[in-house]
GROMACS .gro file of C-alpha atoms in nm:
model
  174
    1MET     CA    1  -2.053  -4.285  -4.514
    2ALA     CA    2  -2.097  -4.356  -4.149
    3PRO     CA    3  -2.071  -4.075  -3.913
    4SER     CA    4  -1.731  -4.042  -3.740
    5SER     CA    5  -1.761  -4.049  -3.374
    6TYR     CA    6  -1.601  -3.787  -3.147
    7GLN     CA    7  -1.244  -3.782  -3.055
    8PRO     CA    8  -1.105  -3.530  -2.814
    9PRO     CA    9  -0.813  -3.309  -2.951
   10THR     CA   10  -0.462  -3.440  -2.885
   11ARG     CA   11  -0.132  -3.260  -2.851
   12GLY     CA   12  -0.008  -3.122  -3.170
   13ASP     CA   13  -0.378  -3.087  -3.315
   14LYS     CA   14  -0.392  -2.723  -3.307
   15GLY     CA   15  -0.124  -2.570  -3.539
   16GLY     CA   16  -0.189  -2.185  -3.456
   17PRO     CA   17   0.027  -1.992  -3.214
   18ALA     CA   18  -0.054  -2.068  -2.828
   19THR     CA   19  -0.214  -1.774  -2.619
   20ARG     CA   20  -0.146  -1.724  -2.272
   21SER     CA   21  -0.371  -1.510  -2.017
   22GLN     CA   22  -0.065  -1.519  -1.819
   23SER     CA   23   0.299  -1.514  -1.856
   24VAL     CA   24   0.598  -1.494  -1.621
   25GLU     CA   25   0.632  -1.120  -1.773
   26SER     CA   26   0.261  -1.046  -1.697
   27ASN     CA   27   0.293  -1.205  -1.332
   28LEU     CA   28   0.592  -1.019  -1.239
   29SER     CA   29   0.532  -0.681  -1.398
   30GLN     CA   30   0.425  -0.564  -1.065
   31THR     CA   31   0.798  -0.612  -0.930
   32GLN     CA   32   0.882  -0.326  -1.164
   33SER     CA   33   0.622  -0.076  -1.022
   34THR     CA   34   0.760   0.180  -0.764
   35VAL     CA   35   0.655   0.390  -0.491
   36ALA     CA   36   0.698   0.689  -0.719
   37LYS     CA   37   0.433   0.535  -0.977
   38LEU     CA   38   0.184   0.491  -0.683
   39LEU     CA   39   0.257   0.864  -0.564
   40GLU     CA   40   0.186   0.987  -0.911
   41GLY     CA   41  -0.137   0.905  -0.899
   42LYS     CA   42  -0.225   0.935  -0.534
   43GLY     CA   43  -0.049   1.250  -0.464
   44ASP     CA   44   0.203   1.346  -0.182
   45ALA     CA   45  -0.017   1.497   0.069
   46VAL     CA   46   0.106   1.414   0.426
   47ILE     CA   47  -0.124   1.476   0.749
   48ALA     CA   48   0.131   1.541   1.016
   49VAL     CA   49   0.093   1.629   1.373
   50ARG     CA   50   0.349   1.742   1.645
   51PRO     CA   51   0.502   1.530   1.933
   52ALA     CA   52   0.337   1.774   2.179
   53ASP     CA   53  -0.018   1.755   2.029
   54THR     CA   54  -0.298   1.566   2.230
   55ILE     CA   55  -0.434   1.230   2.131
   56HIS     CA   56  -0.795   1.427   2.128
   57SER     CA   57  -0.667   1.628   1.850
   58VAL     CA   58  -0.524   1.330   1.646
   59VAL     CA   59  -0.864   1.164   1.698
   60ASP     CA   60  -1.053   1.437   1.547
   61ILE     CA   61  -0.814   1.455   1.238
   62LEU     CA   62  -0.840   1.091   1.207
   63ARG     CA   63  -1.207   1.119   1.181
   64ASP     CA   64  -1.226   1.413   0.974
   65LYS     CA   65  -0.989   1.326   0.718
   66ARG     CA   66  -1.092   0.960   0.726
   67ILE     CA   67  -0.732   0.810   0.764
   68GLY     CA   68  -0.587   0.543   0.989
   69ALA     CA   69  -0.255   0.687   1.089
   70VAL     CA   70  -0.052   1.041   1.114
   71VAL     CA   71   0.308   1.101   1.077
   72VAL     CA   72   0.468   1.288   1.356
   73THR     CA   73   0.705   1.564   1.248
   74ASP     CA   74   0.904   1.825   1.433
   75GLN     CA   75   0.886   2.202   1.335
   76ASN     CA   76   1.103   2.144   1.031
   77GLY     CA   77   0.906   1.867   0.877
   78ALA     CA   78   1.162   1.590   0.996
   79LEU     CA   79   0.994   1.249   1.073
   80GLN     CA   80   0.983   1.159   1.431
   81GLY     CA   81   0.730   0.899   1.441
   82ILE     CA   82   0.381   0.759   1.346
   83LEU     CA   83   0.063   0.714   1.520
   84SER     CA   84  -0.231   0.476   1.418
   85GLU     CA   85  -0.576   0.413   1.538
   86ARG     CA   86  -0.442   0.066   1.674
   87ASP     CA   87  -0.184   0.275   1.875
   88ILE     CA   88  -0.486   0.471   2.044
   89VAL     CA   89  -0.722   0.197   2.092
   90ARG     CA   90  -0.450  -0.024   2.262
   91ARG     CA   91  -0.376   0.296   2.472
   92MET     CA   92  -0.744   0.338   2.552
   93ALA     CA   93  -0.756  -0.013   2.666
   94ASP     CA   94  -0.456   0.036   2.921
   95THR     CA   95  -0.563   0.389   3.057
   96PRO     CA   96  -0.963   0.416   3.012
   97GLY     CA   97  -1.085   0.758   3.038
   98GLN     CA   98  -0.729   0.912   3.056
   99THR     CA   99  -0.613   0.863   2.697
  100LEU     CA  100  -0.750   1.167   2.515
  101PRO     CA  101  -0.533   1.440   2.720
  102GLN     CA  102  -0.211   1.229   2.649
  103SER     CA  103   0.047   1.362   2.425
  104VAL     CA  104   0.131   1.211   2.063
  105GLU     CA  105   0.494   1.158   2.209
  106ALA     CA  106   0.375   0.928   2.462
  107LEU     CA  107   0.188   0.690   2.211
  108MET     CA  108   0.367   0.720   1.882
  109THR     CA  109   0.597   0.458   1.736
  110ARG     CA  110   0.956   0.604   1.709
  111GLU     CA  111   1.109   0.335   1.503
  112VAL     CA  112   0.937   0.402   1.178
  113GLN     CA  113   0.994   0.157   0.878
  114THR     CA  114   1.004   0.385   0.567
  115CYS     CA  115   1.035   0.330   0.203
  116ALA     CA  116   1.194   0.541  -0.085
  117PRO     CA  117   1.032   0.652  -0.414
  118GLU     CA  118   1.260   0.420  -0.619
  119ASP     CA  119   1.147   0.098  -0.407
  120ARG     CA  120   0.957  -0.179  -0.560
  121LEU     CA  121   0.599  -0.199  -0.447
  122MET     CA  122   0.626  -0.584  -0.401
  123ASP     CA  123   0.915  -0.533  -0.161
  124VAL     CA  124   0.718  -0.262   0.014
  125LEU     CA  125   0.418  -0.480   0.032
  126LYS     CA  126   0.627  -0.775   0.185
  127THR     CA  127   0.771  -0.527   0.454
  128MET     CA  128   0.415  -0.391   0.556
  129THR     CA  129   0.289  -0.770   0.552
  130GLU     CA  130   0.562  -0.906   0.768
  131GLY     CA  131   0.563  -0.610   0.985
  132ARG     CA  132   0.185  -0.622   1.046
  133PHE     CA  133   0.165  -0.241   0.990
  134ARG     CA  134  -0.052  -0.069   0.711
  135HIS     CA  135   0.091   0.277   0.675
  136MET     CA  136   0.461   0.353   0.571
  137PRO     CA  137   0.591   0.700   0.534
  138VAL     CA  138   0.787   0.758   0.194
  139LEU     CA  139   1.140   0.941   0.247
  140SER     CA  140   1.352   1.110  -0.052
  141ASP     CA  141   1.680   1.228   0.041
  142GLY     CA  142   1.588   1.225   0.422
  143ARG     CA  143   1.271   1.447   0.346
  144LEU     CA  144   0.921   1.316   0.385
  145CYS     CA  145   0.754   1.306   0.048
  146GLY     CA  146   0.444   1.103   0.093
  147VAL     CA  147   0.255   0.816   0.296
  148ILE     CA  148   0.138   0.490   0.143
  149THR     CA  149  -0.095   0.237   0.283
  150ILE     CA  150  -0.122  -0.132   0.201
  151GLY     CA  151  -0.460  -0.064   0.060
  152ASP     CA  152  -0.299   0.198  -0.186
  153VAL     CA  153  -0.062  -0.094  -0.287
  154VAL     CA  154  -0.310  -0.334  -0.337
  155HIS     CA  155  -0.533  -0.098  -0.526
  156PHE     CA  156  -0.272   0.000  -0.738
  157ARG     CA  157  -0.185  -0.339  -0.835
  158LEU     CA  158  -0.554  -0.436  -0.891
  159GLN     CA  159  -0.552  -0.136  -1.149
  160GLU     CA  160  -0.236  -0.258  -1.316
  161LEU     CA  161  -0.400  -0.614  -1.364
  162GLU     CA  162  -0.731  -0.487  -1.495
  163TYR     CA  163  -0.506  -0.268  -1.747
  164GLU     CA  164  -0.309  -0.583  -1.836
  165ALA     CA  165  -0.616  -0.778  -1.891
  166LEU     CA  166  -0.768  -0.502  -2.121
  167ARG     CA  167  -0.447  -0.492  -2.308
  168MET     CA  168  -0.418  -0.867  -2.359
  169LYS     CA  169  -0.797  -0.853  -2.453
  170GLN     CA  170  -0.713  -0.603  -2.733
  171MET     CA  171  -0.416  -0.788  -2.865
  172ILE     CA  172  -0.625  -1.123  -2.892
  173VAL     CA  173  -0.927  -0.926  -3.058
  174GLY     CA  174  -0.716  -0.692  -3.269
   0.00000   0.00000   0.00000
């Protein structure tokens, strides 16, 4: 009997069920993830300052807390604006040596994009990317209940993908 030559597999050679590392469901599952789900793990701590505070005090907070932005609230905790490192750096370029004594109110962004706990993370990520900002306050019934960053959203999604990959591996092995 002569040895047969190699022939590559052709369509229909495999009779077993097909497996997929990705599916429409796994690729789109992040669309079901919400801001509330992210905040469950991150927590709802919010670093806030007042409009009359100085930029110097905000710079100290940003450094000490290792964060990139603070929300600005009134005495009742209502959102008034947001102030980021980027806002401060731009003002420093415009007013060198005179920025730190200025008030938060003079630099803060007043028209703040916000999200709600029930918002889908993919929608929030799209808004942040298109708006070119990295921090978004979360409001529930008009009250500030958290702040999320673009990094939080990306990190959360990466954890979901790792979990999904592990689950798929367990399904294949088990």
